[in-house]
CSV table of C-alpha atoms in Angstrom, one decimal:
chain,number,residue,atom,x,y,z
E,1,GLU,CA,0.1,-0.1,0.0
E,2,ASP,CA,2.8,2.4,0.9
E,3,VAL,CA,4.5,1.8,-2.4
E,4,MET,CA,1.4,2.4,-4.4
E,5,HIS,CA,0.7,5.7,-2.6
E,6,VAL,CA,4.2,7.0,-3.8
E,7,TYR,CA,3.5,5.6,-7.1
E,8,ARG,CA,0.2,7.3,-7.6
E,9,GLU,CA,1.5,10.6,-6.0
E,10,GLU,CA,4.4,10.3,-8.7
E,11,CYS,CA,2.1,9.5,-11.7
E,12,SER,CA,0.0,12.7,-10.8
E,13,ARG,CA,3.1,14.8,-11.5
E,14,GLY,CA,3.8,13.0,-15.1
E,15,LYS,CA,4.6,9.7,-16.4
E,16,VAL,CA,6.5,7.3,-14.2
E,17,LYS,CA,8.7,4.9,-16.5
E,18,GLY,CA,8.5,2.3,-13.5
E,19,VAL,CA,10.0,1.1,-10.7
E,20,ILE,CA,13.2,-0.9,-9.6
E,21,LEU,CA,13.0,-3.9,-7.4
E,22,GLN,CA,16.5,-4.8,-7.3
E,23,PHE,CA,17.7,-2.8,-4.1
E,24,GLY,CA,16.5,-3.7,-0.8
E,25,GLY,CA,16.9,-7.6,-0.4
E,26,GLN,CA,13.9,-9.9,-0.2
E,27,THR,CA,11.3,-7.3,0.5
E,28,PRO,CA,11.1,-5.4,-2.9
E,29,LEU,CA,11.3,-9.1,-4.6
E,30,LYS,CA,8.3,-10.2,-2.8
E,31,LEU,CA,6.4,-7.0,-3.8
E,32,ALA,CA,7.1,-7.8,-7.7
E,33,LYS,CA,3.6,-9.8,-8.2
E,34,ALA,CA,1.5,-7.4,-6.3
E,35,LEU,CA,2.9,-4.4,-8.1
E,36,ASN,CA,2.7,-6.1,-11.4
E,37,ALA,CA,-1.0,-6.8,-10.8
E,38,GLN,CA,-1.4,-3.3,-10.0
E,39,ASN,CA,-0.1,-2.3,-13.7
E,40,VAL,CA,2.8,-0.9,-12.3
E,41,PRO,CA,5.8,-1.1,-14.7
E,42,ILE,CA,8.7,-3.0,-13.6
E,43,LEU,CA,12.3,-1.9,-14.8
E,44,GLY,CA,14.7,-4.3,-15.4
E,45,THR,CA,14.4,-8.2,-14.5
E,46,SER,CA,10.9,-9.2,-15.2
E,47,VAL,CA,8.5,-10.5,-12.7
E,48,GLU,CA,8.3,-13.9,-14.6
E,49,SER,CA,12.3,-14.1,-14.2
E,50,ILE,CA,12.0,-13.3,-10.6
E,51,GLU,CA,9.4,-15.9,-9.9
E,52,ARG,CA,11.6,-18.6,-11.9
E,53,ALA,CA,14.8,-17.8,-9.5
E,54,GLU,CA,12.7,-17.9,-6.2
E,55,ASP,CA,10.0,-20.8,-6.8
E,56,ARG,CA,12.3,-23.8,-6.1
E,57,LYS,CA,10.4,-26.3,-8.6
E,58,LEU,CA,11.0,-23.5,-11.5
E,59,PHE,CA,14.5,-23.3,-10.4
E,60,ASN,CA,15.4,-26.8,-10.0
E,61,GLU,CA,14.0,-27.4,-13.7
E,62,LEU,CA,16.2,-24.4,-14.9
E,63,ILE,CA,19.4,-25.8,-13.0
E,64,GLN,CA,18.6,-29.1,-14.5
E,65,LYS,CA,18.4,-27.8,-18.0
E,66,LEU,CA,21.7,-26.0,-17.7
E,67,LYS,CA,23.2,-29.4,-16.1
E,68,ILE,CA,24.5,-27.5,-12.9
E,69,LYS,CA,25.2,-29.4,-9.8
E,70,GLN,CA,23.1,-28.5,-6.6
E,71,PRO,CA,22.3,-30.2,-3.4
E,72,LYS,CA,19.4,-32.6,-3.3
E,73,GLY,CA,16.2,-31.1,-2.2
E,74,ARG,CA,12.5,-31.7,-1.5
E,75,MET,CA,9.5,-29.7,-1.0
E,76,ALA,CA,7.3,-30.4,2.0
E,77,ALA,CA,3.5,-29.2,2.6
E,78,SER,CA,3.2,-31.1,6.0
E,79,LEU,CA,5.3,-32.4,9.0
E,80,GLU,CA,5.1,-36.3,7.8
E,81,GLU,CA,6.5,-35.0,4.1
E,82,ALA,CA,9.2,-33.1,6.1
E,83,LEU,CA,10.2,-36.2,7.8
E,84,ASN,CA,10.1,-38.3,4.8
E,85,ALA,CA,12.3,-36.1,2.9
E,86,ALA,CA,14.9,-35.4,5.6
E,87,ASN,CA,15.3,-39.4,5.8
E,88,GLU,CA,15.5,-39.7,2.1
E,89,ILE,CA,18.1,-36.8,1.8
E,90,GLY,CA,19.9,-37.6,4.9
E,91,TYR,CA,20.6,-35.4,7.9
E,92,PRO,CA,21.8,-32.9,8.3
E,93,VAL,CA,19.0,-30.7,6.1
E,94,LEU,CA,18.9,-27.0,5.5
E,95,ALA,CA,15.0,-26.2,6.4
E,96,ARG,CA,13.6,-23.0,5.2
E,97,PRO,CA,10.2,-21.4,3.8
E,98,SER,CA,9.8,-21.5,0.0
E,99,PHE,CA,9.8,-18.5,-1.9
E,100,VAL,CA,12.5,-16.9,0.4
E,101,LEU,CA,15.9,-16.1,-0.6
E,102,GLY,CA,16.9,-13.8,2.2
E,103,GLY,CA,17.7,-16.5,4.6
E,104,ARG,CA,14.7,-15.7,7.0
E,105,ALA,CA,13.2,-18.8,9.3
E,106,MET,CA,16.3,-20.9,7.8
E,107,MET,CA,17.7,-23.6,10.1
E,108,ILE,CA,20.2,-26.3,9.8
E,109,VAL,CA,18.7,-29.5,11.3
E,110,HIS,CA,20.6,-32.3,12.6
E,111,THR,CA,18.0,-34.5,14.0
E,112,GLU,CA,14.3,-35.7,13.8
E,113,PRO,CA,13.4,-34.0,17.0
E,114,GLU,CA,14.9,-30.4,15.7
E,115,LEU,CA,13.1,-30.9,12.6
E,116,ARG,CA,9.8,-31.6,14.6
E,117,ASN,CA,10.3,-28.6,16.6
E,118,TYR,CA,11.1,-26.4,13.4
E,119,MET,CA,7.8,-27.6,11.6
E,120,ALA,CA,5.9,-27.1,14.8
E,121,THR,CA,7.3,-23.5,15.9
E,122,SER,CA,9.2,-21.6,12.9
E,123,VAL,CA,7.1,-21.8,9.7
E,124,GLU,CA,3.5,-21.6,8.7
E,125,VAL,CA,3.3,-24.7,6.2
E,126,SER,CA,0.7,-25.5,3.9
E,127,ARG,CA,0.4,-26.7,0.1
E,128,GLU,CA,0.6,-22.9,-0.9
E,129,ARG,CA,3.5,-22.4,1.2
E,130,PRO,CA,5.8,-25.5,1.5
E,131,VAL,CA,9.1,-26.0,3.4
E,132,LEU,CA,12.3,-26.7,1.3
E,133,ILE,CA,14.1,-29.4,2.8
E,134,ASP,CA,17.5,-29.5,1.3
E,135,GLU,CA,20.8,-31.5,1.5
E,136,PHE,CA,23.2,-29.6,3.9
E,137,LEU,CA,26.7,-29.5,2.6
E,138,SER,CA,29.0,-29.7,5.9
E,139,GLY,CA,32.2,-28.0,5.7
E,140,ALA,CA,31.7,-26.5,2.1
E,141,LEU,CA,33.2,-23.1,1.4
E,142,GLU,CA,30.6,-20.6,0.5
E,143,VAL,CA,31.2,-18.0,-2.4
E,144,ASP,CA,29.1,-15.1,-3.5
E,145,VAL,CA,29.4,-13.8,-6.9
E,146,ASP,CA,27.8,-10.4,-7.9
E,147,ALA,CA,27.0,-9.7,-11.6
E,148,LEU,CA,25.4,-7.3,-13.9
E,149,SER,CA,23.6,-8.3,-17.0
E,150,ASP,CA,21.8,-6.4,-20.2
E,151,GLY,CA,20.1,-9.7,-21.2
E,152,LYS,CA,23.0,-10.3,-24.0
E,153,ASP,CA,26.2,-9.7,-22.0
E,154,VAL,CA,27.1,-10.6,-18.3
E,155,PHE,CA,29.5,-8.7,-16.6
E,156,ILE,CA,31.3,-10.3,-13.2
E,157,ALA,CA,31.7,-7.4,-10.8
E,158,GLY,CA,33.2,-9.5,-8.1
E,159,ILE,CA,33.8,-13.1,-6.7
E,160,LEU,CA,33.6,-12.9,-2.7
E,161,GLU,CA,35.1,-16.0,-0.8
E,162,HIS,CA,33.4,-16.2,2.8
E,163,VAL,CA,35.6,-16.4,5.9
E,164,GLU,CA,33.0,-18.7,7.6
E,165,GLU,CA,32.0,-21.9,6.1
E,166,ALA,CA,28.7,-22.4,4.5
E,167,GLY,CA,25.8,-22.5,6.8
E,168,VAL,CA,26.4,-18.7,8.2
E,169,HIS,CA,24.0,-16.8,6.5
E,170,SER,CA,25.8,-14.3,4.2
E,171,GLY,CA,24.6,-11.4,5.9
E,172,ASP,CA,26.3,-12.4,8.9
E,173,SER,CA,29.6,-13.3,7.6
E,174,ALA,CA,32.9,-11.8,6.3
E,175,CYS,CA,34.1,-12.0,2.8
E,176,ILE,CA,37.5,-11.7,1.0
E,177,LEU,CA,37.7,-9.6,-2.1
E,178,PRO,CA,39.6,-10.9,-4.3
E,179,THR,CA,39.6,-14.4,-3.4
E,180,LYS,CA,42.6,-16.2,-1.6
E,181,ASN,CA,42.0,-20.0,-1.8
E,182,ILE,CA,40.0,-20.9,-4.8
E,183,PRO,CA,41.9,-22.3,-7.8
E,184,GLN,CA,41.7,-20.3,-11.1
E,185,ASN,CA,40.1,-23.3,-13.0
E,186,VAL,CA,37.2,-23.1,-10.3
E,187,LEU,CA,37.2,-19.2,-10.6
E,188,ASP,CA,36.3,-19.8,-14.4
E,189,GLU,CA,33.7,-22.3,-13.7
E,190,LEU,CA,31.9,-20.0,-11.4
E,191,ARG,CA,32.2,-17.1,-14.0
E,192,ARG,CA,30.6,-19.8,-16.5
E,193,ILE,CA,27.9,-20.8,-14.3
E,194,THR,CA,27.0,-17.3,-13.5
E,195,ARG,CA,26.8,-16.1,-17.1
E,196,ALA,CA,24.6,-19.3,-18.0
E,197,ILE,CA,22.2,-18.5,-15.2
E,198,ALA,CA,21.8,-14.9,-16.0
E,199,LEU,CA,21.3,-15.3,-19.6
E,200,GLU,CA,18.9,-18.1,-19.1
E,201,LEU,CA,17.1,-15.9,-16.5
E,202,LYS,CA,17.0,-12.9,-19.0
E,203,VAL,CA,18.2,-11.0,-16.1
E,204,ILE,CA,18.2,-7.2,-16.8
E,205,GLY,CA,20.4,-5.6,-14.1
E,206,CYS,CA,21.9,-6.9,-10.9
E,207,ILE,CA,22.2,-10.7,-9.9
E,208,ASN,CA,23.5,-12.4,-6.8
E,209,ILE,CA,24.6,-16.1,-6.7
E,210,GLN,CA,25.8,-17.9,-3.7
E,211,PHE,CA,27.8,-21.1,-4.5
E,212,ALA,CA,29.0,-24.0,-2.2
E,213,LEU,CA,32.4,-25.3,-3.0
E,214,LEU,CA,33.2,-28.9,-1.6
E,215,THR,CA,36.9,-30.3,-1.9
E,216,GLY,CA,37.0,-33.8,-3.4
E,217,LYS,CA,39.4,-36.4,-2.7
E,218,ASP,CA,41.3,-35.4,-5.9
E,219,GLY,CA,41.5,-31.7,-4.4
E,220,THR,CA,38.4,-30.4,-7.0
């Protein structure tokens, strides 16, 4: 309502080209559908692309299409489904509400009692609001990649190596720029994947992707 009040006030003074949703974290992204339904022009990345990135099922399909590795994950609309998903994936799991990229109500769950408590106290669960149960990659190195795209070209602005291991929310962690401990071939692969995702999503403007890097027996 507040945004619409501002928008209508600005419209009374002349033609408004649109609104930008790319600054302010999760809050503006969650406004995208409602503003679009009010016929407010969205500048930059489209509402459809935002939903494709945030909806777990749509994003999984995108990642599979691009043949990119990702942790195993399931959606659960009830406690029973969550327990079954965690048993199938194997503890520890990362539990969080769907359609949220900002880390809110996210928890690393190590046991079934912890998951039962999370489902009972932390989130509202339904078919419309399922919970995501994802494989948690213990000991992974987290990397943030920030980029800009015009829909045709992708500029990698920065690759940030996290000091804390994956699992500490990026808003609470420290990063190193430029990276110090990531091999050149891995950096090249991060750039390749970032470009592929940005172009597939038809991003116009900013994009941030968080990666988890696991060191295998062969050092990769």
